[in-house]
Coordinates of C-alpha atoms in Angstrom, one line a residue:
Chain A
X1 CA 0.0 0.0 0.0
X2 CA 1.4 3.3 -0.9
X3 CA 1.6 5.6 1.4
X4 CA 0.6 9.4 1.9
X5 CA 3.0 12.0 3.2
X6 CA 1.6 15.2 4.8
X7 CA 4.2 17.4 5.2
X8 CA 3.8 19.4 8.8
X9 CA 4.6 22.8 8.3
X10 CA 3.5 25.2 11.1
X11 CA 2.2 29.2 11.4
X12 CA 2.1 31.8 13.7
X13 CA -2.1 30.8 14.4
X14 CA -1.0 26.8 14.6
X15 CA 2.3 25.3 16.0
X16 CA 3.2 22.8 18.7
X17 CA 6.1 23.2 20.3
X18 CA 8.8 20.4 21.2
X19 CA 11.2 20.5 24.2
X20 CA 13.6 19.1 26.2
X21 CA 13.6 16.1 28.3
X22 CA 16.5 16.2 30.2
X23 CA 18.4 13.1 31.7
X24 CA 21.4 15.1 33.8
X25 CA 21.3 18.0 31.5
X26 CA 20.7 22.1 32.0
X27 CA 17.9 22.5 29.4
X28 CA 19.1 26.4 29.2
X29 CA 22.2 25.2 28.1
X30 CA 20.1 24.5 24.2
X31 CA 18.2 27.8 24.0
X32 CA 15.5 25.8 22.6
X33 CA 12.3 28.0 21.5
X34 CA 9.8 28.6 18.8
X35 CA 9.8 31.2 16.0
X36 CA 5.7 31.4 15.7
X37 CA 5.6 31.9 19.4
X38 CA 8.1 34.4 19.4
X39 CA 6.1 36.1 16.4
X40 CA 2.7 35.4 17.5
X41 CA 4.2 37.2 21.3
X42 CA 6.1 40.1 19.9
X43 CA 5.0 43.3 18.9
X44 CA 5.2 44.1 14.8
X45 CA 8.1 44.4 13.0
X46 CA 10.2 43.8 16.4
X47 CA 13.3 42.0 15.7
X48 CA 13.8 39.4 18.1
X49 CA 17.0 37.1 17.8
X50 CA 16.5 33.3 18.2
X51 CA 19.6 31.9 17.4
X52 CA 23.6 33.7 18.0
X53 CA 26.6 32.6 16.7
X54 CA 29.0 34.7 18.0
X55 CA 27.4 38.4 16.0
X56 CA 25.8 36.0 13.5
X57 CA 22.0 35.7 14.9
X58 CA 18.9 34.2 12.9
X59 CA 16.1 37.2 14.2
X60 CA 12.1 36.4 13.7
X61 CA 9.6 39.5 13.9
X62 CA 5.7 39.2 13.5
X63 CA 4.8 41.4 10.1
X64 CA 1.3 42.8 10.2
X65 CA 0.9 45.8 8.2
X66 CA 3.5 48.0 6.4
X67 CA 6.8 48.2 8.4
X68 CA 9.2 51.3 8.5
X69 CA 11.9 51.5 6.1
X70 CA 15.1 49.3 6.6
X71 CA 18.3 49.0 6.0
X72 CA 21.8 46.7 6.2
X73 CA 25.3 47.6 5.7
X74 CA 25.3 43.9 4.4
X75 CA 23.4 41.5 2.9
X76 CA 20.6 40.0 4.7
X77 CA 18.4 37.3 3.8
X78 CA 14.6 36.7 4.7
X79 CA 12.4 33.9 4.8
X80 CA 8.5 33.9 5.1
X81 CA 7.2 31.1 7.6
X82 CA 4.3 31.4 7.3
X83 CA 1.7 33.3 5.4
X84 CA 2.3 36.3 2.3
X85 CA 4.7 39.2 2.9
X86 CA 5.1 41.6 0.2
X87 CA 8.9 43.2 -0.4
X88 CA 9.6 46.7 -1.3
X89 CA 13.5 47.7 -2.4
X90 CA 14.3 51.5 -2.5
X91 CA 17.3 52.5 -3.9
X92 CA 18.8 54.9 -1.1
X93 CA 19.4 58.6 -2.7
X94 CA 21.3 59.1 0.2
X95 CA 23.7 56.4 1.6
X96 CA 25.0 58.0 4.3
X97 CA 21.5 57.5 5.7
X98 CA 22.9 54.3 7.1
X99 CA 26.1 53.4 8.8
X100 CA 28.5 51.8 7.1
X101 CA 30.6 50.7 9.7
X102 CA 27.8 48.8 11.8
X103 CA 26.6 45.5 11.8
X104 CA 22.9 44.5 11.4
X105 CA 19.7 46.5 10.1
X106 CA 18.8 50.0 11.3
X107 CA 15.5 51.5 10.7
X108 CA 15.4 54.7 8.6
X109 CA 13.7 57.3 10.6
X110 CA 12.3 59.1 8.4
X111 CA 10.5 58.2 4.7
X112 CA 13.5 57.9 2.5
X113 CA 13.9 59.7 -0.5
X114 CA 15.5 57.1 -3.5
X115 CA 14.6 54.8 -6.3
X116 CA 11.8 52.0 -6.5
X117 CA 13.7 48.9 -7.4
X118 CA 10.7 47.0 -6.9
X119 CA 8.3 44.1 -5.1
X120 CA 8.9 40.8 -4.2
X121 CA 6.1 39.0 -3.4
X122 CA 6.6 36.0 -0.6
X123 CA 4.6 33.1 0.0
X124 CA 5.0 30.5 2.8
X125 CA 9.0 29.2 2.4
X126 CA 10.3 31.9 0.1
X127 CA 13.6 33.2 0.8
X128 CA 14.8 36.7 -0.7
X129 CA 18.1 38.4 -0.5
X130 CA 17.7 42.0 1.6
X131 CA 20.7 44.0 -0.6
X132 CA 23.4 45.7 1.2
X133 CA 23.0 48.9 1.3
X134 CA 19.4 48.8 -0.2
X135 CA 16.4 50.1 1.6
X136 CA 13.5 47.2 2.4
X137 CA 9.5 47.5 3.7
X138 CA 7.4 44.9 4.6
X139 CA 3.5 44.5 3.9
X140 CA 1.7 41.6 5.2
X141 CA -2.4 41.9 5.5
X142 CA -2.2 39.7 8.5
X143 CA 0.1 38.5 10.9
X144 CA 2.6 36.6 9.9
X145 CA 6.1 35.1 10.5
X146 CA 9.7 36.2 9.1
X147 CA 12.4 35.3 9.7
X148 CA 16.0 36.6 9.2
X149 CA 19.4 35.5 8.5
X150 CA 22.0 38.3 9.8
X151 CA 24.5 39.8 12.2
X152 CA 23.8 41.2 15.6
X153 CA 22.9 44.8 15.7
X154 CA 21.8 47.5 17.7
X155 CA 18.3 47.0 17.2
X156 CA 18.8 43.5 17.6
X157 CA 16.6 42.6 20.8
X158 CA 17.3 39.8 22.8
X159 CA 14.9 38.3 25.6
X160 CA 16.2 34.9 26.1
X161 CA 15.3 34.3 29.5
X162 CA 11.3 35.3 28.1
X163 CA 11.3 33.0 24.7
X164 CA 13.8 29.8 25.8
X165 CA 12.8 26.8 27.7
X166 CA 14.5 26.7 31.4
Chain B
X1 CA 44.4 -11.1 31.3
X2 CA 41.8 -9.9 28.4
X3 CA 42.4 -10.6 24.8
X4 CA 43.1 -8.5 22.2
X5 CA 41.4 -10.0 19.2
X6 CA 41.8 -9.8 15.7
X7 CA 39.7 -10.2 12.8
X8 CA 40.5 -13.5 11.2
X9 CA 38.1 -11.8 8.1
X10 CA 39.2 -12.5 4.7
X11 CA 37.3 -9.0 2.7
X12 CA 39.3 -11.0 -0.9
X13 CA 37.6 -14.0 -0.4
X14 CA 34.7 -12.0 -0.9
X15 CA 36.0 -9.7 -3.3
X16 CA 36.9 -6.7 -1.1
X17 CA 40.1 -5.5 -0.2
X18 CA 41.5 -5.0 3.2
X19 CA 43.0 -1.7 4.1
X20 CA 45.3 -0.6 6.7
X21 CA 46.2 3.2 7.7
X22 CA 48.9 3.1 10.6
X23 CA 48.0 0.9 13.2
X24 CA 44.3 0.8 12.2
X25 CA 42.9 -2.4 9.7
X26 CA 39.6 -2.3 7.9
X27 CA 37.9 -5.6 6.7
X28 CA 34.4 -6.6 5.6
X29 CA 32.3 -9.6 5.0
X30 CA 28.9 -9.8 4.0
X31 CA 27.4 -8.2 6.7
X32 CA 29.8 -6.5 9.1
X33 CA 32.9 -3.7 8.8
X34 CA 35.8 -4.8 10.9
X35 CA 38.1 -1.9 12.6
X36 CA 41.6 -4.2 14.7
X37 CA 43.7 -1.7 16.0
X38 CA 46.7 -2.7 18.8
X39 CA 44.0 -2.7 21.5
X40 CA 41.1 -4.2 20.4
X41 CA 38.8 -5.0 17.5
X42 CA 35.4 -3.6 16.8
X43 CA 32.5 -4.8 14.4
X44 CA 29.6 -2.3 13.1
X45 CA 27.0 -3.1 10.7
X46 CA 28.2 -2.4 7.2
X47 CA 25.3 -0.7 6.3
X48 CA 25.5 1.7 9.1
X49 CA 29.2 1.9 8.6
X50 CA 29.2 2.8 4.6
X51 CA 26.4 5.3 5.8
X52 CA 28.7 7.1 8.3
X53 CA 31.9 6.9 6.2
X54 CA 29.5 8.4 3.4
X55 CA 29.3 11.6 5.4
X56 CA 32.7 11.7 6.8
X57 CA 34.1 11.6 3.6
X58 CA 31.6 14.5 1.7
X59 CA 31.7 16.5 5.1
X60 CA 35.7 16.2 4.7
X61 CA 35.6 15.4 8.2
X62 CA 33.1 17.9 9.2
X63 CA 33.7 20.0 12.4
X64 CA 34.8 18.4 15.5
X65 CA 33.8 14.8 16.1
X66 CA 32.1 11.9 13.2
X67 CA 31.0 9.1 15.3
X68 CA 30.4 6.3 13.6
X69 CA 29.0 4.7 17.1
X70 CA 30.0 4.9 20.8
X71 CA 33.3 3.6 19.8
X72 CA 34.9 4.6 16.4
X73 CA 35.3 8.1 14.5
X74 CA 37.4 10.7 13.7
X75 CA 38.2 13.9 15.3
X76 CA 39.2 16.9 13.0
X77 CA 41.8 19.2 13.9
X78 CA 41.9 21.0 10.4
X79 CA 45.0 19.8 8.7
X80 CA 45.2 16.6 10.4
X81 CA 42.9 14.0 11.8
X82 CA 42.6 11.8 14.6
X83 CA 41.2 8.4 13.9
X84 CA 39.5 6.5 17.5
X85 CA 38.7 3.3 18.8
X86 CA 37.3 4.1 22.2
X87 CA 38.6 7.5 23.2
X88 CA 34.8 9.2 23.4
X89 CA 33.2 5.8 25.7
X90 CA 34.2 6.4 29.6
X91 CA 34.3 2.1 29.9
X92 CA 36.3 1.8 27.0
X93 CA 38.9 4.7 28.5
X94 CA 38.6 3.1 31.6
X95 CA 39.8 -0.5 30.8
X96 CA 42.5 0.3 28.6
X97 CA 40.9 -0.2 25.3
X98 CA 40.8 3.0 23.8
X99 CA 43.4 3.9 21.1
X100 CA 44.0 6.9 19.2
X101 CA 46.7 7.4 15.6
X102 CA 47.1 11.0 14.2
X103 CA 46.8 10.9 10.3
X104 CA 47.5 13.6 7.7
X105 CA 43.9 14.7 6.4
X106 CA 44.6 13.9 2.9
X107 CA 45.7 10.5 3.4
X108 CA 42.9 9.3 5.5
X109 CA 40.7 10.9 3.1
X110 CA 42.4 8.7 -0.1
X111 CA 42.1 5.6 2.7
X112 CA 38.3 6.4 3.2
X113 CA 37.4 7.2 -0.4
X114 CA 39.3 4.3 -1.5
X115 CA 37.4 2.1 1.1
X116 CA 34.0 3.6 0.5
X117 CA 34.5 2.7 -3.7
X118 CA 35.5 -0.7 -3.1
X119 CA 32.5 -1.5 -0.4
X120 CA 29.9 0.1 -1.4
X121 CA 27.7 -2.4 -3.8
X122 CA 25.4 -1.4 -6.3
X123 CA 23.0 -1.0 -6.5
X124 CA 23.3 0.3 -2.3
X125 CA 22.8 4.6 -1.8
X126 CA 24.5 5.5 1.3
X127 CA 22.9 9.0 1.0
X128 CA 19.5 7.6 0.8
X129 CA 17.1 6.2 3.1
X130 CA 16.3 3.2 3.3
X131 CA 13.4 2.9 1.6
X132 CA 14.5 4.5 -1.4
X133 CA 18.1 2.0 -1.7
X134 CA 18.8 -1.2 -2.2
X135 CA 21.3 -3.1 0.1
X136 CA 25.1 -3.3 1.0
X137 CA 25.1 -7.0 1.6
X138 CA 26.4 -9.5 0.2
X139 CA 29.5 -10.5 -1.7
X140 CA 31.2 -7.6 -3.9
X141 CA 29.0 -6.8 -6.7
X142 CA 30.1 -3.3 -9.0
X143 CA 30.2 -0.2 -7.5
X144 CA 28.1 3.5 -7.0
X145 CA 31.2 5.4 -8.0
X146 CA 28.6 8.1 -9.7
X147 CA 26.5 8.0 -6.4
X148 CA 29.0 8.3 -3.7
X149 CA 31.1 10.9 -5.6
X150 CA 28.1 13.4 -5.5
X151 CA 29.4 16.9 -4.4
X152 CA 27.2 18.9 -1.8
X153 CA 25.8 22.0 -3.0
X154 CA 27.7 25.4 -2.1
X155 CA 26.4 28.9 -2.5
X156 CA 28.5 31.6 -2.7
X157 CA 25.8 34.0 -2.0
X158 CA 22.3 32.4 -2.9
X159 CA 21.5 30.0 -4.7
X160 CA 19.0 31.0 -7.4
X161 CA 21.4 33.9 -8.5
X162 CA 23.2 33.7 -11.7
X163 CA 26.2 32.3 -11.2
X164 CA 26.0 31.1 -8.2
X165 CA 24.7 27.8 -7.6
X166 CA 21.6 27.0 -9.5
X167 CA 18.2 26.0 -8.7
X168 CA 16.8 21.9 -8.1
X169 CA 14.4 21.6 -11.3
X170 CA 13.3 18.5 -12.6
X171 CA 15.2 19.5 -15.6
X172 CA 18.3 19.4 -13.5
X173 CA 17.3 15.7 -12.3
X174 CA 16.1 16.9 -8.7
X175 CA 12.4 15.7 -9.0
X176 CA 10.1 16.2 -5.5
X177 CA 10.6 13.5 -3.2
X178 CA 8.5 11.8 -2.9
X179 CA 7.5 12.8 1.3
X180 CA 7.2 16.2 -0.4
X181 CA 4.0 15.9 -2.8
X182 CA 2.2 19.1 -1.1
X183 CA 5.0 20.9 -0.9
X184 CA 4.0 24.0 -3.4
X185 CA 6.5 24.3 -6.1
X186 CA 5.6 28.3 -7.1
X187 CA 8.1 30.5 -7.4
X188 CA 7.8 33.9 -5.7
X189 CA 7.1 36.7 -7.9
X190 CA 9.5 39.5 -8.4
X191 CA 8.5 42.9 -9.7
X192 CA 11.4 44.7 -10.5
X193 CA 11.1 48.3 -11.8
X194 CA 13.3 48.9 -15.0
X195 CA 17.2 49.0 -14.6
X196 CA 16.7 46.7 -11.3
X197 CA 16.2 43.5 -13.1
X198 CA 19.1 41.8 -11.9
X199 CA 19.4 43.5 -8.5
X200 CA 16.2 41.5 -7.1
X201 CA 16.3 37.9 -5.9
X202 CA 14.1 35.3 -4.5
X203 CA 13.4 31.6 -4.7
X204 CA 11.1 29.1 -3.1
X205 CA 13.0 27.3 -0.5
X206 CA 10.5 25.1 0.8
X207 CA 10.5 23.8 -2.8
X208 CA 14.5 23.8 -3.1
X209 CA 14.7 21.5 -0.5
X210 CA 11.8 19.3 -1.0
X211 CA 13.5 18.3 -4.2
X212 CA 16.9 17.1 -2.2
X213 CA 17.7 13.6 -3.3
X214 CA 20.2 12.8 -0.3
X215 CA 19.9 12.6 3.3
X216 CA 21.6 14.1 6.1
X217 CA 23.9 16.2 3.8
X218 CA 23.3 20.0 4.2
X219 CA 23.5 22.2 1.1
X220 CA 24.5 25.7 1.7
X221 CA 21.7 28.3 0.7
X222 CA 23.1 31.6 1.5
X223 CA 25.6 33.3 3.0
X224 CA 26.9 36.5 5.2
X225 CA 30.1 36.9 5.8
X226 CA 30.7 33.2 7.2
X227 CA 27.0 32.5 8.4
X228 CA 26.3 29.4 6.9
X229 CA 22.4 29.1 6.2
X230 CA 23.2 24.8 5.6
X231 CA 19.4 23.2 4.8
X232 CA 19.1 19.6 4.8
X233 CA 16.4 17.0 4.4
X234 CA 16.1 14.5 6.9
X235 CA 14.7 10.7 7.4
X236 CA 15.2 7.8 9.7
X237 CA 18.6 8.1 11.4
X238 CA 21.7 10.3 11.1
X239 CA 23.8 7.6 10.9
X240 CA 26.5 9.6 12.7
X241 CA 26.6 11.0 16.4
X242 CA 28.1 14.4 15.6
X243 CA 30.0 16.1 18.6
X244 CA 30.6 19.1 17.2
X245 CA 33.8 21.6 18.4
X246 CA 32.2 24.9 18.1
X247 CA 28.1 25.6 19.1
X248 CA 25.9 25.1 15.8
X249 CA 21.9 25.4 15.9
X250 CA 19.2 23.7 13.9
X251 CA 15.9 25.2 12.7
X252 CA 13.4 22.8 12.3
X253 CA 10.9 23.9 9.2
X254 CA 9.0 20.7 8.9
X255 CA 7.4 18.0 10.5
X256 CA 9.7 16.0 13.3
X257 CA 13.2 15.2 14.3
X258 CA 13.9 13.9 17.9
X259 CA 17.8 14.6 19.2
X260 CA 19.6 12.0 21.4
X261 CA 22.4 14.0 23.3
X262 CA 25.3 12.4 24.9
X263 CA 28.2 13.6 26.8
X264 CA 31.0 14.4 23.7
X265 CA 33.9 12.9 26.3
X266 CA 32.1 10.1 28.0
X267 CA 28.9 8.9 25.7
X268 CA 26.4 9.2 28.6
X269 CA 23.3 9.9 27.6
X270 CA 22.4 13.7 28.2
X271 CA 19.1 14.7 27.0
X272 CA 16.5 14.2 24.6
X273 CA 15.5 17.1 22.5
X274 CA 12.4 16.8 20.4
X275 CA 11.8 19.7 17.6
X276 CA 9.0 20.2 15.7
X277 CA 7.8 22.8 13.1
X278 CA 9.4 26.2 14.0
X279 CA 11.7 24.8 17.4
X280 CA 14.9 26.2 17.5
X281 CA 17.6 24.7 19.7
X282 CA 21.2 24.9 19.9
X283 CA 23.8 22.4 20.0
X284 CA 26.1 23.1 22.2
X285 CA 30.0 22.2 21.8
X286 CA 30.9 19.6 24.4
X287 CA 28.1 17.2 23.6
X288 CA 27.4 14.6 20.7
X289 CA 23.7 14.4 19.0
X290 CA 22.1 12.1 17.0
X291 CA 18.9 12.8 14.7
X292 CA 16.1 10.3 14.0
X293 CA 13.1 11.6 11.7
X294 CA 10.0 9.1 11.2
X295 CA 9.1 11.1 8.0
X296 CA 11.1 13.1 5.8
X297 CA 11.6 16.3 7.5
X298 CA 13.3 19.7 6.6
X299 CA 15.7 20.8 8.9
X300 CA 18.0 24.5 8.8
X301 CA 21.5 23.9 10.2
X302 CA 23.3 26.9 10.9
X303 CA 27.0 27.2 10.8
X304 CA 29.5 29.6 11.7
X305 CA 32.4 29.1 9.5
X306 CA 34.3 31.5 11.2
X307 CA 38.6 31.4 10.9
X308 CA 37.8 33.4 14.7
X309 CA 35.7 29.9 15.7
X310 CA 39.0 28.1 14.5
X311 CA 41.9 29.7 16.6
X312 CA 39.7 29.4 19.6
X313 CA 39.1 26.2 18.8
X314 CA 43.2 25.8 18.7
X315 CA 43.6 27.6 22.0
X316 CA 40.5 26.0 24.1
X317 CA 38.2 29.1 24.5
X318 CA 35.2 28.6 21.9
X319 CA 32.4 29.0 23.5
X320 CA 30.6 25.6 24.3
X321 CA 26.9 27.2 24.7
X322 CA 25.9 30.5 22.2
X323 CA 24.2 32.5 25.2
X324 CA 23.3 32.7 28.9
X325 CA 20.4 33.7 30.6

């Protein structure tokens, strides 16, 4: 009999969390958590970090609406977990409106003046590169999860003690 | 006094060969790998043995430890590489058994590469799961050259961009697996305004992956600097412990995987950590873990391929957990 796969994928609305069973073992020790909690818990658009490596973190935010404007000194990359998230790129006018010499994403204060470079539009498991140097917004008409492979930053926030298992 | 034994295998009468690096012998019959060394002998199941060697030899190592069991691996110090009978079991250490030769890494990897060709049958994928292989019994019967020479996809920056590693198409002979039926194959669309056609980029990495046709063998997706986004697919058992020598972290993006953790030093069992859709958990450095996945899972393994990582490696003081709290 052949059989039927159903491939579990999970959502900021529907996930079920794993764990761990410790045997002599500090469970803190694996900073184990849940990136649709941590979106479905979190306040838009904030950039929470799940995972560090040293300045290398993987950061998850809830998108609901239109974000503020964005911006990296590198490249960043961005996966949608969930549901659709629409990408706009701006061409900065004015590069100076980010710092070159930091690491991870700053928000641009005010609406930036530049270039449309276009959309991208995201469905559940697409992964888009977040230019250096390029200004980003994200829409999503409901909540929904993203999730981000950069570097530490300053706006980088980290709760540990409030999103790991201890 | 206890015996030392030694395997009284003949691999030719078969139609293997026997090979010998150092002090360390390698022999197989139908069924079993043999490992002599000066202190003892040790027996694992060829299957699971061709399975671990597999990875060992397309990982080049790897980082830190490949178990192939409680008892034999390989430790990588960059450069050069420790080959183990024992060292990393606290009963083993403590009766005397354990034994430990230093080799050259190119050397051992002509020895492993030379052994993995000559054992692996055809017809027998040691990438695959079982369900999708046939077997590695028997007496010698051709070889999977093509199969076991398979090199792991490396982006540079993403894959998907022009010149940098391409997409899995069916064109490209990466059909869906066949766990992955309702995994949706649409690409995202991109809207680029004129003059930024080539500046925009985006692929569907759900479908990417569900079209891997290995197991347990991360690809490399994208990368900053030397994060190492490393997606893999993943079903029934890793068929190495991995105790790695610097903290890495998984993602898991679909259905199950449960973690055994033992002690890296000693074996002892640690922990178990079950992950399901969206868990993130990190490995730390000082213990071993071993994946087993009922259904074919995705799974994001994130790497920091840092030269930094490497001399505090050398000098003891990498971190063995990524934060505190």
């Amino acid at each position: 009999m052949a059989t039927e796969y159903n491939t579990v994928f999970a959502s900021i609305d529907n996930y079920r969390k794993g764990g761990v069973q410790c045997l002599n073992e500090d469970a803190k020790r694996y900073a184990f958590s849940n990136i649709y909690e941590v979106a479905a818990t979190n306040k838009p658009y904030d950039r929470i970090v799940v995972a560090k490596n040293l300045d290398y973190t993987i950061e998850v935010c809830r998108a609901e609406g239109r974000s503020g404007w964005m911006a990296c000194a590198h490249d960043e990359f961005v996966i949608a977990m969930d549901y659709d998230v629409v990408v706009h790129y701006l061409k900065l006018a004015d590069d100076t409106m980010i710092d070159r010499d930091k690491d991870g994403f700053q928000s641009i204060k005010s609406a930036p003046e530049g270039q449309k470079m276009g959309r991208i539009f995201l469905k559940r498991g697409h992964q888009a590169l977040l230019p250096e140097n390029t200004a980003y917004s994200f829409q999503a008409d409901k909540p929904a999860t993203l999730m981000f492979q950069t570097i530490l930053g300053d706006e980088s926030i980290e709760k540990w003690a409030e999103i790991c298992q201890h | 006094m206890s015996a030392i034994m030694t395997s009284t295998k003949n691999s030719s009468a078969l139609g293997y060969q026997s090979f010998k690096i150092g002090e360390f012998s390698f022999d197989r019959c139908e069924y079993f790998a043999y490992i002599n060394c000066p202190t003892a002998e040790h027996i694992i199941s060829i299957d699971d043995f061709l399975r671990a060697l597999m990875r060992d030899v397309a990982w080049g190592f790897f980082y830190g430890t490949v178990a192939f069991d409680d008892v034999f691996g390989t430790i990588n110090h960059y450069g050069n590489v420790d080959v183990y009978l024992g060292t990393k079991h606290a009963e083993w250490k403590h009766a005397g058994r354990d034994y430990i030769e230093n080799f050259k890494s190119d050397e051992l990897m002509d020895l492993f590469k030379a052994i993995l060709s000559d054992w692996t049958n055809e017809g027998f994928d040691p990438f695959a799961a079982p369900q999708e292989t046939g077997t590695a019994w028997g007496p010698k019967r051709g070889n999977e050259d093509r199969l076991i020479s398979r090199q792991r996809e490396v982006a540079k920056r993403m894959v998907g961009i022009p010149g940098d590693a391409p997409l899995r198409t069916d064109e490209g002979g990466y059909p869906v697996n066949r766990a992955f039926p309702d995994v949706d194959q649409e690409q995202p669309v991109i809207e680029a305004e004129p003059g930024f056609e080539g500046e925009l980029h985006a692929y569907n990495f759900f479908g990417y992956l569900s079209r891997s046709d290995v197991t347990w063998n991360p690809s490399v997706v994208s990368v900053i600097r030397q994060s190492l986004f490393c997606p893999t697919t993943e079903e029934y058992v890793l068929p190495i412990d991995h105790g790695n020598d610097r903290v890495e972290w998984f993602l898991q993006l679909s259905d199950e995987i449960v973690w055994d953790i033992k002690d890296g030093e000693t074996s002892t069992p640690l922990a178990t950590v079950t992950m399901r859709a969206g868990d993130v958990s990190a490995m730390p450095g000082d213990i071993r873990h071993q994946g087993q996945s009922s259904k074919r899972c995705m799974l994001l393994v994130w790497e920091n391929g840092s030269p930094e990582i490497l001399d505090m490696i050398r000098k003891g003081t990498a971190p063995m957990v990524p934060v505190t709290f």
